[in-house]
Each structure stands twice: as C-alpha cells, then as structure tokens.
CSV table of C-alpha atoms in Angstrom, one decimal:
chain,number,residue,atom,x,y,z
A,56,UNK,CA,81.2,156.3,57.5
A,57,UNK,CA,83.8,157.1,54.8
A,58,UNK,CA,85.4,159.7,57.0
A,59,UNK,CA,85.4,157.3,60.0
A,60,UNK,CA,86.9,154.5,57.9
A,61,UNK,CA,89.6,156.9,56.6
A,62,UNK,CA,90.6,158.1,60.0
A,63,UNK,CA,90.5,154.6,61.4
A,64,UNK,CA,92.8,153.3,58.7
A,65,UNK,CA,95.2,156.2,59.1
A,66,UNK,CA,95.5,155.3,62.8
A,67,UNK,CA,95.9,151.6,62.1
A,68,UNK,CA,98.7,152.0,59.6
A,69,UNK,CA,100.4,154.6,61.7
A,70,UNK,CA,100.5,152.0,64.5
A,71,UNK,CA,101.2,148.9,62.4
A,72,UNK,CA,103.6,150.4,59.8
A,73,UNK,CA,105.2,153.4,61.4
A,74,UNK,CA,108.3,153.2,59.1
A,75,UNK,CA,106.2,152.8,55.9
A,76,UNK,CA,104.1,155.9,55.9
A,77,UNK,CA,103.8,156.1,52.2
A,78,UNK,CA,102.3,152.6,51.9
A,79,UNK,CA,99.9,153.4,54.7
A,80,UNK,CA,98.6,156.5,52.9
A,81,UNK,CA,98.0,154.5,49.7
A,82,UNK,CA,96.4,151.7,51.6
A,83,UNK,CA,94.2,154.1,53.5
A,84,UNK,CA,92.8,155.7,50.3
A,85,UNK,CA,92.2,152.3,48.7
A,86,UNK,CA,90.6,150.9,51.9
A,87,UNK,CA,88.3,153.8,52.2
A,88,UNK,CA,87.2,153.4,48.6
A,89,UNK,CA,86.4,149.8,49.4
A,90,UNK,CA,83.4,151.0,51.5
A,91,UNK,CA,81.8,152.5,48.3
A,92,UNK,CA,81.2,149.1,46.8
A,93,UNK,CA,78.7,148.3,49.5
A,94,UNK,CA,76.3,151.1,48.2
A,95,UNK,CA,76.5,149.9,44.6
A,96,UNK,CA,73.8,147.5,43.5
A,97,UNK,CA,74.7,143.9,42.4
A,98,UNK,CA,78.4,144.2,42.8
A,99,UNK,CA,79.9,140.8,43.9
A,100,UNK,CA,82.1,141.1,47.0
A,101,UNK,CA,84.8,139.2,45.2
A,102,UNK,CA,85.4,142.1,42.8
A,103,UNK,CA,86.5,144.7,45.4
A,104,UNK,CA,88.4,142.1,47.4
A,105,UNK,CA,90.3,141.1,44.3
A,106,UNK,CA,91.0,144.7,43.4
A,107,UNK,CA,92.5,145.4,46.8
A,108,UNK,CA,94.6,142.3,46.6
A,109,UNK,CA,96.0,143.4,43.3
A,110,UNK,CA,96.5,147.0,44.4
A,111,UNK,CA,98.1,146.1,47.7
A,112,UNK,CA,100.4,143.6,46.0
A,113,UNK,CA,101.5,146.4,43.6
A,114,UNK,CA,102.1,148.8,46.5
A,115,UNK,CA,104.1,146.1,48.4
A,116,UNK,CA,106.3,145.4,45.3
A,117,UNK,CA,107.0,149.1,44.6
A,118,UNK,CA,107.6,150.0,48.2
A,119,UNK,CA,110.2,147.4,49.3
A,120,UNK,CA,112.3,148.7,52.2
A,121,UNK,CA,113.6,145.5,53.7
A,122,UNK,CA,112.8,142.2,51.8
A,123,UNK,CA,112.8,140.3,55.1
A,124,UNK,CA,109.9,142.4,56.4
A,125,UNK,CA,108.0,142.7,53.1
A,126,UNK,CA,105.7,139.7,53.7
A,127,UNK,CA,104.7,141.0,57.2
A,128,UNK,CA,104.0,144.5,55.8
A,129,UNK,CA,101.9,143.1,53.0
A,130,UNK,CA,99.8,141.1,55.5
A,131,UNK,CA,99.3,144.2,57.7
A,132,UNK,CA,98.2,146.2,54.7
A,133,UNK,CA,95.5,143.6,53.9
A,134,UNK,CA,94.5,143.2,57.6
A,135,UNK,CA,93.8,146.9,57.8
A,136,UNK,CA,91.0,146.8,55.2
A,137,UNK,CA,89.6,143.5,56.6
A,138,UNK,CA,89.5,144.9,60.1
A,139,UNK,CA,88.1,148.4,59.4
A,140,UNK,CA,86.3,149.1,56.1
A,141,UNK,CA,84.9,145.5,55.7
A,142,UNK,CA,83.6,145.3,59.2
A,143,UNK,CA,82.4,148.9,59.3
A,144,UNK,CA,80.5,148.6,56.0
A,145,UNK,CA,78.1,146.3,57.7
A,146,UNK,CA,76.5,149.5,58.9
A,147,UNK,CA,75.6,150.2,55.3
A,148,UNK,CA,74.1,146.7,55.0
A,149,UNK,CA,72.2,147.2,58.2
A,150,UNK,CA,70.8,150.5,57.0
A,151,UNK,CA,69.5,148.8,53.8
A,152,UNK,CA,67.3,146.4,55.8
A,153,UNK,CA,63.7,147.0,56.7
A,154,UNK,CA,63.8,149.3,59.7
A,155,UNK,CA,67.5,149.7,59.1
A,156,UNK,CA,67.8,152.9,61.2
A,157,UNK,CA,66.3,151.1,64.1
A,158,UNK,CA,68.8,148.3,63.8
A,159,UNK,CA,71.7,150.7,63.9
A,160,UNK,CA,70.3,152.6,66.9
A,161,UNK,CA,69.7,149.3,68.6
A,162,UNK,CA,73.3,148.3,68.1
A,163,UNK,CA,74.6,151.6,69.4
A,164,UNK,CA,72.4,151.4,72.5
A,165,UNK,CA,73.5,147.8,73.2
A,166,UNK,CA,77.1,148.7,72.9
A,167,UNK,CA,77.0,151.9,74.9
A,168,UNK,CA,74.9,150.5,77.7
A,169,UNK,CA,77.2,147.5,77.8
A,170,UNK,CA,80.2,149.8,78.1
A,171,UNK,CA,78.5,151.7,80.9
A,172,UNK,CA,77.6,148.5,82.7
A,173,UNK,CA,81.0,147.1,82.4
A,174,UNK,CA,82.7,150.2,83.6
A,175,UNK,CA,80.6,150.7,86.7
A,176,UNK,CA,80.4,147.1,87.7
A,177,UNK,CA,84.1,146.5,87.0
A,178,UNK,CA,85.3,149.5,88.9
A,179,UNK,CA,83.2,148.7,91.9
A,180,UNK,CA,83.0,144.9,92.1
A,181,UNK,CA,85.8,143.7,89.8
A,182,UNK,CA,88.1,141.2,91.4
A,183,UNK,CA,89.0,138.5,88.9
A,184,UNK,CA,91.0,139.5,85.9
A,185,UNK,CA,89.4,138.7,82.5
A,186,UNK,CA,92.5,138.6,80.3
A,187,UNK,CA,95.4,140.5,81.9
A,188,UNK,CA,97.9,139.9,79.2
A,189,UNK,CA,95.7,141.9,76.8
A,190,UNK,CA,93.8,144.3,79.1
A,191,UNK,CA,94.9,144.3,82.8
A,192,UNK,CA,92.0,146.5,83.9
A,193,UNK,CA,89.2,144.4,82.6
A,194,UNK,CA,87.5,141.9,85.0
A,195,UNK,CA,85.1,139.0,84.7
A,196,UNK,CA,82.6,140.9,86.9
A,197,UNK,CA,82.9,143.9,84.5
A,198,UNK,CA,82.2,141.6,81.5
A,199,UNK,CA,79.1,140.2,83.1
A,200,UNK,CA,78.0,143.7,84.1
A,201,UNK,CA,78.4,144.8,80.5
A,202,UNK,CA,76.1,142.0,79.4
A,203,UNK,CA,73.5,143.0,81.9
A,204,UNK,CA,73.8,146.6,80.6
A,205,UNK,CA,73.4,145.4,77.0
A,206,UNK,CA,70.2,143.5,77.9
A,207,UNK,CA,68.8,146.6,79.6
A,208,UNK,CA,69.7,148.6,76.5
A,209,UNK,CA,67.9,146.2,74.2
A,210,UNK,CA,64.7,146.3,76.2
A,211,UNK,CA,64.9,150.1,76.3
A,212,UNK,CA,65.1,150.1,72.6
A,213,UNK,CA,62.1,147.8,72.3
A,214,UNK,CA,60.1,150.1,74.6
A,215,UNK,CA,61.1,153.4,73.0
A,216,UNK,CA,61.6,153.0,69.3
A,217,UNK,CA,61.7,149.4,68.2
A,218,UNK,CA,58.4,147.7,69.3
A,219,UNK,CA,58.8,145.0,66.6
A,220,UNK,CA,61.4,143.2,68.7
A,221,UNK,CA,60.2,140.3,70.8
A,222,UNK,CA,61.7,139.6,74.3
A,223,UNK,CA,63.7,136.8,72.7
A,224,UNK,CA,65.0,139.2,70.1
A,225,UNK,CA,66.1,141.5,72.9
A,226,UNK,CA,67.9,138.8,74.8
A,227,UNK,CA,69.5,137.3,71.7
A,228,UNK,CA,70.7,140.6,70.2
A,229,UNK,CA,71.9,141.9,73.5
A,230,UNK,CA,74.0,138.8,74.3
A,231,UNK,CA,75.4,138.3,70.7
A,232,UNK,CA,76.1,142.0,70.1
A,233,UNK,CA,77.3,142.6,73.6
A,234,UNK,CA,79.7,139.7,73.5
A,235,UNK,CA,80.9,140.8,70.0
A,236,UNK,CA,81.4,144.3,71.2
A,237,UNK,CA,83.5,143.2,74.2
A,238,UNK,CA,85.5,140.9,71.8
A,239,UNK,CA,86.2,143.9,69.6
A,240,UNK,CA,87.4,145.9,72.5
A,241,UNK,CA,89.8,143.2,73.6
A,242,UNK,CA,91.0,142.7,70.0
A,243,UNK,CA,91.9,146.3,69.6
A,244,UNK,CA,93.7,146.2,73.0
A,245,UNK,CA,95.7,143.2,71.7
A,246,UNK,CA,96.7,145.2,68.6
A,247,UNK,CA,97.8,148.2,70.6
A,248,UNK,CA,99.9,146.1,73.0
A,249,UNK,CA,101.4,144.3,70.1
A,250,UNK,CA,102.2,147.6,68.3
A,251,UNK,CA,103.5,149.1,71.6
A,252,UNK,CA,101.1,152.1,71.9
A,253,UNK,CA,98.6,153.2,74.6
A,254,UNK,CA,96.0,154.8,72.3
A,255,UNK,CA,95.3,154.5,68.6
A,256,UNK,CA,95.4,158.3,68.3
A,257,UNK,CA,94.5,161.5,70.0
A,258,UNK,CA,91.6,162.8,67.9
A,259,UNK,CA,89.4,162.7,71.0
A,260,UNK,CA,91.3,164.4,73.8
A,261,UNK,CA,91.3,162.2,76.9
A,262,UNK,CA,89.6,159.3,75.0
A,263,UNK,CA,92.1,158.3,72.5
A,264,UNK,CA,91.7,157.9,68.7
A,265,UNK,CA,89.0,156.9,66.3
A,266,UNK,CA,89.8,153.2,66.6
A,267,UNK,CA,89.4,153.5,70.4
A,268,UNK,CA,85.8,154.6,69.8
A,269,UNK,CA,85.1,152.2,67.0
A,270,UNK,CA,86.6,149.0,68.4
A,271,UNK,CA,83.3,147.5,69.8
A,272,UNK,CA,81.2,148.6,66.8
A,273,UNK,CA,83.6,147.0,64.3
A,274,UNK,CA,82.6,143.6,65.7
A,275,UNK,CA,79.1,144.4,66.8
A,276,UNK,CA,77.8,145.6,63.4
A,277,UNK,CA,78.5,142.4,61.4
A,278,UNK,CA,77.1,140.3,64.3
A,279,UNK,CA,73.8,142.2,64.3
A,280,UNK,CA,73.6,142.2,60.5
A,281,UNK,CA,73.8,138.4,60.5
A,282,UNK,CA,71.1,138.2,63.1
A,283,UNK,CA,68.8,140.8,61.5
A,284,UNK,CA,69.2,139.5,57.9
A,285,UNK,CA,69.0,135.8,58.6
A,286,UNK,CA,67.3,135.1,61.9
A,287,UNK,CA,64.9,138.0,62.7
C-alpha cells in the first residue's frame, strides 16, 4: 500500500504541480509516511493531519515561485494527501476488522465486476450521456449496468468466500460501494480534464497510470469501511 500511495502521489503532483517538482517530491514522501500512522496503535488522527499541515506549510513558504499562485499550490499539496493516502489507508482499517481480508476481497470484487458491467452495457446499450463535461464516453445505461455487475459480484462473494453476508448486506454493499467507485472514477476524470492530461501516468502500458487503476478504490474503501465498522 505504501508503494501504491507513493506512486499515486507522484502522479498526482506531476499533474497538479508540473512546474513545482521539488515541492511534489517532498509532499509525496510526507504523504506516503502519513499511511504509517494507520498501523500504529492509539494514535489520534489529528496528530498526523497537524504534522502534515505544518510540514506542507513550511514547504510552501520555502518554495515560493510566484506569490500569486502560492495559495493554490499549497491547497493542491494538501489535497494530494487527503485524496490518496487518507482514502487509501482505509484498506488498513478494513484489514484490521474481523474477517478483514474478506472485506477487502469483497470490495475488489464489487468494483471490478461493476467496471466490467459498466463497460459492456455502456458500449452496447449506452445512449444517454452520464456527465459529458467530465467523461464523454460514460452513459447512464453503463452506470446502471455497473450497479448490476456490482450486485452480482457481491452475491458471488457471499457464495464463494464470505457466507456471513446476508442478502441485505450484499445489496447494500454493492450499491454503496458500486456508486462510490463510479464517483471515484468520475472524480479522477474531472481532475485529469482540469489538469489537461489524458492519463495520470504510463506505468501500465495501454491502461494509464496508478491513479487510473486506483480511482474507484480510493472512494470505495472508505465507504465499505464505514458500512463494515458501523452497520454490519
């Protein structure tokens, strides 16, 4: 997870702050270290958040290029750690729950089956655009197909490795996590269009960068953790 967070942050700051590579490197290292706090016992979340605020404030002050853009750069530095390490660290929290590995596998299956359903339904039946200003190729039909795929994925998980899930759990997690995953996909598309790039990187030839693979998981993991820890 640390390697994934590191690569994701590198891509984010490369897109968001292309003219401030030095700041991006410092922010990437600090943001990756942020993930470590989630494996330490009894560490209040305010401590690492405060540390990052102080550190990024120092980096912003020592790395002024154009004072008119400094506030925007500081905001992007902080956004990177909120978007990637904070959201991704919910995988650690999920793993720490009873049957944690099953929850993580359930999340992956819901997201992947949702992506598959959205692709095939959208490419064959898609007519009405979902949000063309953000992602011109996504359709409402594809979104609904993705939710159906997520539901099937959740029931497959129940049948194969997670018998403790009830049918209500399957429907609830599939809809919540499936919608969160699609929201994460759209949000990353919004960022890329705003930054003027097609892919976040090229670490996966033909499939883009690390963030292009993580976008759904970044929103799905916290959603499933909230359900598993408080409702299940």
